[in-house]
Short mmCIF file of C-alpha atoms in Angstrom, two decimals:
data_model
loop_
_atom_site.label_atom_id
_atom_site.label_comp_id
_atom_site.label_asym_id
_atom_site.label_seq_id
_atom_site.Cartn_x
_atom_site.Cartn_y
_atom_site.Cartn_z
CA UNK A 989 -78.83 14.45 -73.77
CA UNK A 990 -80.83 12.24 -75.77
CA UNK A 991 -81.46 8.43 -75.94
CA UNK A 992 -79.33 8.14 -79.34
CA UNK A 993 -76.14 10.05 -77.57
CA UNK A 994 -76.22 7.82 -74.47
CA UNK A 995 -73.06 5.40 -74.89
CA UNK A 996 -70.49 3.67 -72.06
CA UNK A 997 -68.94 6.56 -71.11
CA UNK A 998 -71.88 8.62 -70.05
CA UNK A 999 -72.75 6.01 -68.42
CA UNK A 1000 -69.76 6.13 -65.93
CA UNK A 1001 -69.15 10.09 -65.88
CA UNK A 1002 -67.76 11.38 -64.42
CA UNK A 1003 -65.38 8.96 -64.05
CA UNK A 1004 -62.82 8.45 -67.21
CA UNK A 1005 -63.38 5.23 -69.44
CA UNK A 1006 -59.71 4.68 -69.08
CA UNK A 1007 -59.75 5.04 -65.56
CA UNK A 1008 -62.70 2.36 -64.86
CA UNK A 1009 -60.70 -0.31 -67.08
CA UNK A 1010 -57.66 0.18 -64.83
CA UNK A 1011 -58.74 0.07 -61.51
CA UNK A 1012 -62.63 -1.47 -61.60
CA UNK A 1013 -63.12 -3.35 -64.48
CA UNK A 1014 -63.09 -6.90 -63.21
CA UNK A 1015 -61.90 -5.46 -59.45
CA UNK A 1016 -63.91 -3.79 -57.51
CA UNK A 1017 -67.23 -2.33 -56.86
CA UNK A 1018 -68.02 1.45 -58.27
CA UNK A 1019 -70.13 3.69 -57.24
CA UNK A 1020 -71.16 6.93 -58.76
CA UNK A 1021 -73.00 9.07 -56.78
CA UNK A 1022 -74.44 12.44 -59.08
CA UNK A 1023 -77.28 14.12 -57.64
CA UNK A 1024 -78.44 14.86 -60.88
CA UNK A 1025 -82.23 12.95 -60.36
CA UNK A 1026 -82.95 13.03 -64.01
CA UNK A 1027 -79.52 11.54 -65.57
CA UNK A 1028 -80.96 8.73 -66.83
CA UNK A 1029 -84.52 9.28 -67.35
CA UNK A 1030 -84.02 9.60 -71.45
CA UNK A 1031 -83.50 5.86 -71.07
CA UNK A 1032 -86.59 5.25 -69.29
CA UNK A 1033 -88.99 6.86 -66.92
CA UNK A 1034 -92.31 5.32 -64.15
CA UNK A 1035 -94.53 6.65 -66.76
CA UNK A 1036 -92.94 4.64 -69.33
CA UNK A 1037 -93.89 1.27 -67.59
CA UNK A 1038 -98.00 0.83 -68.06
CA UNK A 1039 -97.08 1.96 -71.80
CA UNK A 1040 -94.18 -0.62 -72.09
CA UNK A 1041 -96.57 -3.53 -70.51
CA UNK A 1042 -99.53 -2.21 -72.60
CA UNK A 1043 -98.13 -1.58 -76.21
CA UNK A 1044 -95.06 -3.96 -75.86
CA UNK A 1045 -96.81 -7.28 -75.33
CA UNK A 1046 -94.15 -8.97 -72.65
CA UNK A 1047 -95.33 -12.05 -72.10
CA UNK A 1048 -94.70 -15.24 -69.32
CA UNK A 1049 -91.14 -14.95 -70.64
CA UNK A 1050 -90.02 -12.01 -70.17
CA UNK A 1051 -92.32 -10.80 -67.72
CA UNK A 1052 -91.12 -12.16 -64.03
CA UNK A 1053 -93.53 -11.20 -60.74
CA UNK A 1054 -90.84 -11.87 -57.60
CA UNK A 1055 -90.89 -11.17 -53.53
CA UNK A 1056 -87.91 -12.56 -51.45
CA UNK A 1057 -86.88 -15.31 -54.19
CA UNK A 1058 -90.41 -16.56 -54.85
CA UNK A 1059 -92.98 -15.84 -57.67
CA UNK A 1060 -96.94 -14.49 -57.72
CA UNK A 1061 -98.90 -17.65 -57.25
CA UNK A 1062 -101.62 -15.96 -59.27
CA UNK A 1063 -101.85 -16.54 -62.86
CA UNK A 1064 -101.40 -12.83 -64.49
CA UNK A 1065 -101.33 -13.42 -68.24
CA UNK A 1066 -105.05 -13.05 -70.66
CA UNK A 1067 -105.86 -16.38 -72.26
CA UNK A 1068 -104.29 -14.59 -75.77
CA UNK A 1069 -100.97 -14.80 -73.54
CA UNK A 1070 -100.88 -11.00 -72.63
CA UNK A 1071 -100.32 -9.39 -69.49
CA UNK A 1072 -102.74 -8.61 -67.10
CA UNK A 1073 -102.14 -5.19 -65.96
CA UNK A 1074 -104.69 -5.65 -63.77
CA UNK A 1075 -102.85 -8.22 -61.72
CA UNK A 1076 -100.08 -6.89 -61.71
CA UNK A 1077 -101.24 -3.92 -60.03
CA UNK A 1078 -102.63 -6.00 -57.75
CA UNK A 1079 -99.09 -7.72 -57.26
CA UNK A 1080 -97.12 -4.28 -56.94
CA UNK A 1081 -99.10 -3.68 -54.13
CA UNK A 1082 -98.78 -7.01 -52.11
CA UNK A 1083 -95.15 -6.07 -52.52
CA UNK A 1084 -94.05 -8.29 -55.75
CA UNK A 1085 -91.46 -6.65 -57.90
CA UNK A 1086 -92.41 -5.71 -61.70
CA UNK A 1087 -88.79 -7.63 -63.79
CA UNK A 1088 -89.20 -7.08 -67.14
CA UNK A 1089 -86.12 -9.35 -69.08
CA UNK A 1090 -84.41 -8.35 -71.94
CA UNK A 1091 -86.31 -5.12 -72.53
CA UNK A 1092 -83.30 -3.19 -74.98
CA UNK A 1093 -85.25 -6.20 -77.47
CA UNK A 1094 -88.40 -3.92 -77.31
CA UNK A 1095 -87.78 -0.07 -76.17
CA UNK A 1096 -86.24 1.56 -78.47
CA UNK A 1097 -84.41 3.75 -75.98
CA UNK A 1098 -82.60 0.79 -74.54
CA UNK A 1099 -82.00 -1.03 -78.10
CA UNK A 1100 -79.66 2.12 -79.01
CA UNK A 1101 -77.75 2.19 -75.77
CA UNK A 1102 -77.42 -1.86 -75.54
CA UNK A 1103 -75.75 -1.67 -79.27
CA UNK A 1104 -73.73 1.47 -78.03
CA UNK A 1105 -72.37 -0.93 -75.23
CA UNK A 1106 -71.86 -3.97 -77.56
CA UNK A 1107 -70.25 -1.94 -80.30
CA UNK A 1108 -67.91 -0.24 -77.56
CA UNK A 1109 -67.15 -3.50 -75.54
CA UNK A 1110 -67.30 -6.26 -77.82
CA UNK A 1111 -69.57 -8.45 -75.34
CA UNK A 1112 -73.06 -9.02 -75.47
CA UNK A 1113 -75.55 -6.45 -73.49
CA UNK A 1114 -78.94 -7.39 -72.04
CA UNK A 1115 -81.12 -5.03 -70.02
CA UNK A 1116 -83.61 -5.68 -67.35
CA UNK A 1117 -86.32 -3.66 -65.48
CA UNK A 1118 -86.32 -3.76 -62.24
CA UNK A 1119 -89.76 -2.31 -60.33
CA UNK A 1120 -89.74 -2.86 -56.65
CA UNK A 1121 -92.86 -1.26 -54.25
CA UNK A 1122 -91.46 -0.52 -51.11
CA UNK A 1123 -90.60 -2.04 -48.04
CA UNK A 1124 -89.93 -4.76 -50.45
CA UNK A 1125 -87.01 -7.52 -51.56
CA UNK A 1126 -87.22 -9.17 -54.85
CA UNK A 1127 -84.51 -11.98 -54.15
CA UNK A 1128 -82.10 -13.46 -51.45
CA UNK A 1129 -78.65 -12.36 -51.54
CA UNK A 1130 -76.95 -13.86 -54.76
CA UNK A 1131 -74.06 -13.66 -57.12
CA UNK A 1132 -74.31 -13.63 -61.03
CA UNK A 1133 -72.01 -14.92 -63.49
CA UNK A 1134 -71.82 -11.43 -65.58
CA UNK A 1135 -70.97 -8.11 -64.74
CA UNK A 1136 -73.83 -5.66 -64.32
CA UNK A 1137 -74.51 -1.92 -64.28
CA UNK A 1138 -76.81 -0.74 -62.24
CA UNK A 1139 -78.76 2.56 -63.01
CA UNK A 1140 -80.99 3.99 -60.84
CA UNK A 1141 -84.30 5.85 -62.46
CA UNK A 1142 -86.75 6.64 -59.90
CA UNK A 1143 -87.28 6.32 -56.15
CA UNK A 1144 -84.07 4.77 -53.76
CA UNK A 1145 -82.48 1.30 -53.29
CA UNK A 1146 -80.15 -0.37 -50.76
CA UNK A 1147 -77.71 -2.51 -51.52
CA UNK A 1148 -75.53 -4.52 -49.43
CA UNK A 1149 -72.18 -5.83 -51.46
CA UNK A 1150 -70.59 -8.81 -50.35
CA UNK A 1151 -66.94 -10.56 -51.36
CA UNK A 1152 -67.02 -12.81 -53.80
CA UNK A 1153 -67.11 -16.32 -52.87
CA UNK A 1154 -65.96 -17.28 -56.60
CA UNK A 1155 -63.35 -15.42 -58.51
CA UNK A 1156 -64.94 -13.90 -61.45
CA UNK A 1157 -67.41 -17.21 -61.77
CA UNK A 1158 -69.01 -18.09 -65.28
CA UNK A 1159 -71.90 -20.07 -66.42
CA UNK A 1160 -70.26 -23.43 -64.75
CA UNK A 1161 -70.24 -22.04 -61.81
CA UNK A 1162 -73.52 -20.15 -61.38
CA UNK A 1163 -75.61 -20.59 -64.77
CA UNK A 1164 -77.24 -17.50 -64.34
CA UNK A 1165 -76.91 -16.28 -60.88
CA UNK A 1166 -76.48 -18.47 -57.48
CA UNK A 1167 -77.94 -18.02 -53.94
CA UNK A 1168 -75.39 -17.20 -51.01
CA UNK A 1169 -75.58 -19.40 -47.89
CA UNK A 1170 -78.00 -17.59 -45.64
CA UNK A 1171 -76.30 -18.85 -42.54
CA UNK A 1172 -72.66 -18.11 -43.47
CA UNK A 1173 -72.68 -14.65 -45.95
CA UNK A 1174 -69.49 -13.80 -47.04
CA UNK A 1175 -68.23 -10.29 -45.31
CA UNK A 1176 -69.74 -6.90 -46.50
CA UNK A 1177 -67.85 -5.05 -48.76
CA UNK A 1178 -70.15 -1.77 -48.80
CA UNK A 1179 -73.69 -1.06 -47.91
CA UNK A 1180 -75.24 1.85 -50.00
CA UNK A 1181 -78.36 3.60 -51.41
CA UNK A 1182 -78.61 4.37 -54.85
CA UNK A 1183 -80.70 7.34 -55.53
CA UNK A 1184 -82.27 8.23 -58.86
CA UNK A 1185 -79.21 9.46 -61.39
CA UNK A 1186 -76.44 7.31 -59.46
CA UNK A 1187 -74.76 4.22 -61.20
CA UNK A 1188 -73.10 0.66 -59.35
CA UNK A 1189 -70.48 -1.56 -61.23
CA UNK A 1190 -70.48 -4.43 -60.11
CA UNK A 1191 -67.86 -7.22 -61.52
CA UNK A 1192 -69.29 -11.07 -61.91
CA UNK A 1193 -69.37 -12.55 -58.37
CA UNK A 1194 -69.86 -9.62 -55.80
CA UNK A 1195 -72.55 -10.83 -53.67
CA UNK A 1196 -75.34 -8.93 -53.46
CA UNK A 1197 -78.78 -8.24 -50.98
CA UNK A 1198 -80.93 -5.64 -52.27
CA UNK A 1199 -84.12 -4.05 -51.12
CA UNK A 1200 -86.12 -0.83 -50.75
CA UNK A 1201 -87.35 0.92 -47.64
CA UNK A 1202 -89.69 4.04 -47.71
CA UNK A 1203 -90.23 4.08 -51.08
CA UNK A 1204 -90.46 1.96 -54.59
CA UNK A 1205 -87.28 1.69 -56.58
CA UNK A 1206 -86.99 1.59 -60.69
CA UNK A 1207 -83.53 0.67 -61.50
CA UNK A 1208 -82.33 -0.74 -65.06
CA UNK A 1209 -79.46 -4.01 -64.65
CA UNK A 1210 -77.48 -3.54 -67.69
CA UNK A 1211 -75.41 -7.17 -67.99
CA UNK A 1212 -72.38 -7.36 -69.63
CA UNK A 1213 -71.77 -10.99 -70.80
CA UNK A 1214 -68.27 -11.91 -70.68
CA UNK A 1215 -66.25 -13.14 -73.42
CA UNK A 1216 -63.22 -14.74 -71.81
CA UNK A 1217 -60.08 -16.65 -72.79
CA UNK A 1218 -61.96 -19.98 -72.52
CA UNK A 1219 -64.40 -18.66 -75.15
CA UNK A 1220 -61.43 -17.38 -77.39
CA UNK A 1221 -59.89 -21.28 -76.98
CA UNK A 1222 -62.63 -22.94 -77.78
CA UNK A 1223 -63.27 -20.63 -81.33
CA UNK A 1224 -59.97 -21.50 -82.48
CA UNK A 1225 -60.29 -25.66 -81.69
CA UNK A 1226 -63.80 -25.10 -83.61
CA UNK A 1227 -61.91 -23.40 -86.56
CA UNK A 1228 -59.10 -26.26 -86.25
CA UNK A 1229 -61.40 -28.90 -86.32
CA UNK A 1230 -63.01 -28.11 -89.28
CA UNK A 1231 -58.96 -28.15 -90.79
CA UNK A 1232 -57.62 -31.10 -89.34
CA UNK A 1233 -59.65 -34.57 -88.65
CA UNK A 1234 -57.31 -35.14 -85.75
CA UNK A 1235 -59.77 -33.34 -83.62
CA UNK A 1236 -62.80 -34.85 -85.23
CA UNK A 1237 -61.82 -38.80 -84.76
CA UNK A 1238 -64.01 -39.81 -81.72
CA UNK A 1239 -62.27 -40.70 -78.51
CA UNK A 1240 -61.75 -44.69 -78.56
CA UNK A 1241 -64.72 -46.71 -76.66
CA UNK A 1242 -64.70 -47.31 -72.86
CA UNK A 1243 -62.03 -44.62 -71.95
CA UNK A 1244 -64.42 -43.01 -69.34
CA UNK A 1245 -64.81 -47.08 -67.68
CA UNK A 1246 -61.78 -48.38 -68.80
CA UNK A 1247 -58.39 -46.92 -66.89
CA UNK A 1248 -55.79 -48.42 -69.61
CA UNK A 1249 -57.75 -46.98 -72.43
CA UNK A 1250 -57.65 -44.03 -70.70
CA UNK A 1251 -54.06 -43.92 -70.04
CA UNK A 1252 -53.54 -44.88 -73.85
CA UNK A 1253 -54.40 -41.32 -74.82
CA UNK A 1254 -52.21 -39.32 -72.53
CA UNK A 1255 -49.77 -39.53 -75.81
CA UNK A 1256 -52.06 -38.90 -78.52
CA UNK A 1257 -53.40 -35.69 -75.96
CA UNK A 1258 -49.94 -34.41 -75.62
CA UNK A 1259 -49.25 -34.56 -79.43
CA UNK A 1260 -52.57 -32.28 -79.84
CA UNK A 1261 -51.30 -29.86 -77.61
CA UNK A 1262 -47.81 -29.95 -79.60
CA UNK A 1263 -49.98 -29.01 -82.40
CA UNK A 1264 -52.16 -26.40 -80.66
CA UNK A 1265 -48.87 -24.47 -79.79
CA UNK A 1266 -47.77 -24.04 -83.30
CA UNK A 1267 -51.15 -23.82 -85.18
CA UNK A 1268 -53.48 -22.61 -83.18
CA UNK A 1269 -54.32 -18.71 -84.43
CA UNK A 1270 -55.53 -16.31 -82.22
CA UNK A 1271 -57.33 -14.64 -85.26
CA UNK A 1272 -59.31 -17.76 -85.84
CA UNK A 1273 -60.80 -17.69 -82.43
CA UNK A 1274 -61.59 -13.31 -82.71
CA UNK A 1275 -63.62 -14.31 -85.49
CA UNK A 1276 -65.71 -17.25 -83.99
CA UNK A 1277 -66.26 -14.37 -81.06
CA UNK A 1278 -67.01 -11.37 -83.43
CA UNK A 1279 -69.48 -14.24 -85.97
CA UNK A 1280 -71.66 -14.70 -81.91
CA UNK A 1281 -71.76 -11.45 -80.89
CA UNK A 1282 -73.13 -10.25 -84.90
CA UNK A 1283 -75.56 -12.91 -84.44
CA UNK A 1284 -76.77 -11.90 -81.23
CA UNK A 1285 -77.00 -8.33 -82.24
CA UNK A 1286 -79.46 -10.02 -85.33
CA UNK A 1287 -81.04 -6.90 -86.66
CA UNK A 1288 -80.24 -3.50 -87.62
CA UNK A 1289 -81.80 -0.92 -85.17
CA UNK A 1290 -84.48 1.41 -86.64
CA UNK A 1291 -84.08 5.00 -88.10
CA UNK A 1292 -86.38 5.32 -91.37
CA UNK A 1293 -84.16 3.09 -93.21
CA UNK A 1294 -86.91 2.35 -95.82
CA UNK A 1295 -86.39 6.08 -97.21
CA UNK A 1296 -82.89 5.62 -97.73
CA UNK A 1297 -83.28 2.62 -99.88
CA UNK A 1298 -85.80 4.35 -101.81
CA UNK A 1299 -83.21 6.92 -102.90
CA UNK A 1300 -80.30 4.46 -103.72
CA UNK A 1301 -81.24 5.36 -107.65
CA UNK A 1302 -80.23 9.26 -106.69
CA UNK A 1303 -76.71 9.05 -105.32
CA UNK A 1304 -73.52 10.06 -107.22
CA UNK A 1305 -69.85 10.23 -106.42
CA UNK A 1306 -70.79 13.13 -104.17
CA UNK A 1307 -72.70 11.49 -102.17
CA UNK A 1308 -71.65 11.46 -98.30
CA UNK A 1309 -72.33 7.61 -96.66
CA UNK A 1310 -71.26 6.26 -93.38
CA UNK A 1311 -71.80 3.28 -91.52
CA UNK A 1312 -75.55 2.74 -89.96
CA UNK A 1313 -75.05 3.71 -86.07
CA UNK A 1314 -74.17 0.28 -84.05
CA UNK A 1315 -72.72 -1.52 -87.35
CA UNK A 1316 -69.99 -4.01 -87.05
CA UNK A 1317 -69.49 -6.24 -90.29
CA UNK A 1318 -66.23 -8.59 -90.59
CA UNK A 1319 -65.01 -9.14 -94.23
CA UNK A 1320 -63.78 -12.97 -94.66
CA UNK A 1321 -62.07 -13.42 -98.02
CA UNK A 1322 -61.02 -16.51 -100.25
CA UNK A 1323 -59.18 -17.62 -103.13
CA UNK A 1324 -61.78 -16.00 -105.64
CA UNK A 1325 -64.34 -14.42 -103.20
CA UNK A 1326 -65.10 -12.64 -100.60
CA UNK A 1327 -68.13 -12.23 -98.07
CA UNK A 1328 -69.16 -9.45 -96.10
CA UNK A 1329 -70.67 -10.92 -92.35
CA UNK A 1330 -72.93 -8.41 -91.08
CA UNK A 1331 -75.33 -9.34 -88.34
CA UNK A 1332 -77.09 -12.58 -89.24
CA UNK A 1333 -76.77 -11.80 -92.74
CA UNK A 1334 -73.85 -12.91 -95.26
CA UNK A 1335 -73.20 -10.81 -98.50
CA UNK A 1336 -70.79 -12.52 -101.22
CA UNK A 1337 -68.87 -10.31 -103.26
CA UNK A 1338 -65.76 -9.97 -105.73
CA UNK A 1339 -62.27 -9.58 -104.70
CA UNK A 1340 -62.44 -6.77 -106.30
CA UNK A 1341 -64.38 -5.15 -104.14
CA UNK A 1342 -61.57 -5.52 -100.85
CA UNK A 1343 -59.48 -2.99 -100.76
CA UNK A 1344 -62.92 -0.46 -100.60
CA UNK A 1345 -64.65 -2.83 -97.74
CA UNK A 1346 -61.70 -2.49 -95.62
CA UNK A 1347 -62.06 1.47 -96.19
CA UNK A 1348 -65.44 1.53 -95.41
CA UNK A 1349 -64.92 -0.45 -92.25
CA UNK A 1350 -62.52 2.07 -91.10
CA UNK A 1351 -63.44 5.16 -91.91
CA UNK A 1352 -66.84 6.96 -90.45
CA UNK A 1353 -67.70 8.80 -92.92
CA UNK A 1354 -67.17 9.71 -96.70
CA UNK A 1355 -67.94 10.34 -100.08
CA UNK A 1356 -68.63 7.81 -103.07
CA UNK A 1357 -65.37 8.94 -105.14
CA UNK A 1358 -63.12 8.57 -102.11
CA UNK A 1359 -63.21 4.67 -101.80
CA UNK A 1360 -59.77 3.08 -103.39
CA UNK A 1361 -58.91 1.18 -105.99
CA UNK A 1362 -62.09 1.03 -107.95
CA UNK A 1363 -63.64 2.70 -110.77
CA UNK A 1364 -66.49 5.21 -110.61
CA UNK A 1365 -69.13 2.59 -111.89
CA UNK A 1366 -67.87 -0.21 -109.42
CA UNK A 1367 -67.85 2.51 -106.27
CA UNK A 1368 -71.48 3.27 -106.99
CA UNK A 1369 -71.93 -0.44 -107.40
CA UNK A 1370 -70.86 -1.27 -103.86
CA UNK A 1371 -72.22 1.55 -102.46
CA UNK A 1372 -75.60 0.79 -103.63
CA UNK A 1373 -75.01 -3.03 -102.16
CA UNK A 1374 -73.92 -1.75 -98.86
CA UNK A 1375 -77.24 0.78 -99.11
CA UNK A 1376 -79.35 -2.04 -99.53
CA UNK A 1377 -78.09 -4.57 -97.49
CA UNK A 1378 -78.34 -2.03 -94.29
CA UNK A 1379 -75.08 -1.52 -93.85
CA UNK A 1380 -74.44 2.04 -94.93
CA UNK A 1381 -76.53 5.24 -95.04
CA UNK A 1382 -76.50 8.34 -96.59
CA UNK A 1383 -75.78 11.23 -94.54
CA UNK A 1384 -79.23 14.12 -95.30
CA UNK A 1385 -77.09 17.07 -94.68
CA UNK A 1386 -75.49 16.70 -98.05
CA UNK A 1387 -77.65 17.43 -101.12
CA UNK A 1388 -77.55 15.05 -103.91
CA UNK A 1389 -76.27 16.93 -107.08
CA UNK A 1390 -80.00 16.60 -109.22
CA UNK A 1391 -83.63 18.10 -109.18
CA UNK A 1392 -85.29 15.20 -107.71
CA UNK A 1393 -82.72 15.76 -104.36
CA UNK A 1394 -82.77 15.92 -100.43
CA UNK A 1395 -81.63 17.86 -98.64
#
């Protein structure tokens, strides 16, 4: 199994994708136990880390040095901003904990299975490093506001789960994550000990007081960031107000100090949810969600794309495409236009050209001639558009039908 194959349900095996959405997903805790040490060491191995802190560059952002809740007192970053490997050897061994945030932006390994989880999920992935030396705690017991994977790499960790003290919290209730009171812990769920190859779901809220014993741990959080019906509510009032300046007329002055300018709105309030009921679309507030999660995905991930652009003069009707691995466009149309949304990028193009989008967004993979409703001049056209714009790529194992082919 390679980086590039790793996707959600691997993740989970052996239990069925169908199976965690029914009975964990937002539940309970999972555990998956698989003595199989090396399950997820395509992702990421010990030996990987001086090369990651080395090569990659993390820097006082991204790079987090933590024992029981507090952080190295020592400064560990070069005067060019750089990390000190050094001193944070030094740190490993006085028991500090190695974090290393948001690491699918920089290992390639992790880029391809974060956009495997966003593509499957349709909420935003992050991944973070955890390296703990042993005998060793990196924080107190805490919740967090998004549901997290846990994979365990290398060495063992315990974990003690408690209730939740919140019901599947968000950012107003924990902004991140949130200590538990230390003299009145909420009542353990589950103590266990991952060991390298086993997996813990664990939904938004579930308490949780980890630490290592006998020997260091290297375990990869995957968080899920939730999109929930709030989100989806507050997309479509954005898309409303920009069609109706009911909802952009400002609230009259003094109705937070003054009580009968207050109470001189409960009309006009009801009357906007009278409107909500029959306008509101749930469409409009799917699209807000799909424009954030393009944006956060931002760039196309990296597979010798360059090459394929140089050969957009060589294809024909032949020609197999499909969509790049981890692409999600949405096409919005108008009276006279439409535009293709694809990551951070926007691509205006004919009407014409809709009928063949919505093709292309459906099917995985195809040849040139196959796309509807257009002729063979305005099917290369598009083709070469998509091409360029990262969007589609040409499949090698077909051979382009001239002497200056691949193969």
């Amino acid at each position: 199994m390679t980086s590039t194959d790793f996707d959600f349900a691997k993740a989970i095996a052996p239990i069925q994708v169908d199976t965690f959405f029914d009975e964990y997903w937002e539940k309970r805790p999972l555990v998956v136990s698989r003595q199989t040490p090396d399950y997820y060491t395509n992702l990421l191995t010990m030996a990987d880390i001086d090369l990651i802190i080395y090569s990659l560059g993390p820097d006082w952002k991204t790079l987090r040095l933590v024992k029981q809740g507090g952080f190295f007192a020592h400064n560990f970053m070069h005067p060019d901003g750089s990390a000190n490997i050094v001193q944070l050897y030094n740190a490993y061994e006085q028991g500090y904990s190695i974090i290393l945030l948001d690491l699918h932006k920089r290992w390639m390994p992790l880029s391809a299975f974060a956009r495997e989880l966003e593509c499957f999920l349709n909420h935003p992935v992050g991944i973070n490093l955890y390296l703990t030396p042993k005998n060793s705690q990196a924080f107190v017991p805490h919740f967090d506001d998004h549901d997290v994977l846990i994979l365990q790499i290398e060495g063992t960790k315990n974990w003690r789960i408690y209730e939740p003290i919140v019901e599947l919290p968000n950012k107003e209730f924990a902004g991140g994550e949130q200590s538990l009171p230390k003299e009145q812990l909420p009542p353990v769920v589950a103590d266990i000990c991952l060991a390298p190859g086993d997996m813990l779901y664990l939904p938004r809220g579930y308490g949780h007081n980890v630490s290592t014993s006998n020997c260091s741990s290297l375990h990869l959080t995957v968080g899920i960031f939730i999109y929930t019906w709030s989100d989806l509510l507050s997309g479509m009032l954005r898309s409303l107000s920009k069609q109706d300046v009911a909802f952009r007329r400002a609230l009259p002055p003094g109705f937070i100090r003054d009580s009968q300018i207050k109470n001189s709105l409960e009309a006009q309030f009801q009357e906007i949810l009278q409107y909500l009921a029959t306008q509101a679309k749930l469409e409009s507030g799917i699209e807000k969600l799909t424009d954030s999660l393009l944006e956060n995905m931002k760039n196309p991930l990296p597979d010798g794309y360059f090459r394929r652009i140089d050969h957009l003069s060589k294809i024909n009707l032949e020609t197999i495409v499909q969509k790049r691995k981890g692409t999600i466009f949405r096409i919005v149309t108008s009276e006279n236009s439409l535009t293709v949304k694809y990551l951070s990028t926007k691509i205006e193009m004919s009407q014409k050209f809709a009928a063949a989008l919505d093709y292309i967004n459906t099917n995985s993979k195809f040849t040139i001639k196959e796309l509807p409703l257009l002729n063979d001049d305005a099917k290369l056209e598009l083709v070469q558009r998509m091409i360029g714009s990262g969007i589609l790529t040409i499949v090698e194992e077909r051979t382009v039908k001239d002497s200056g082919g691949w193969s």
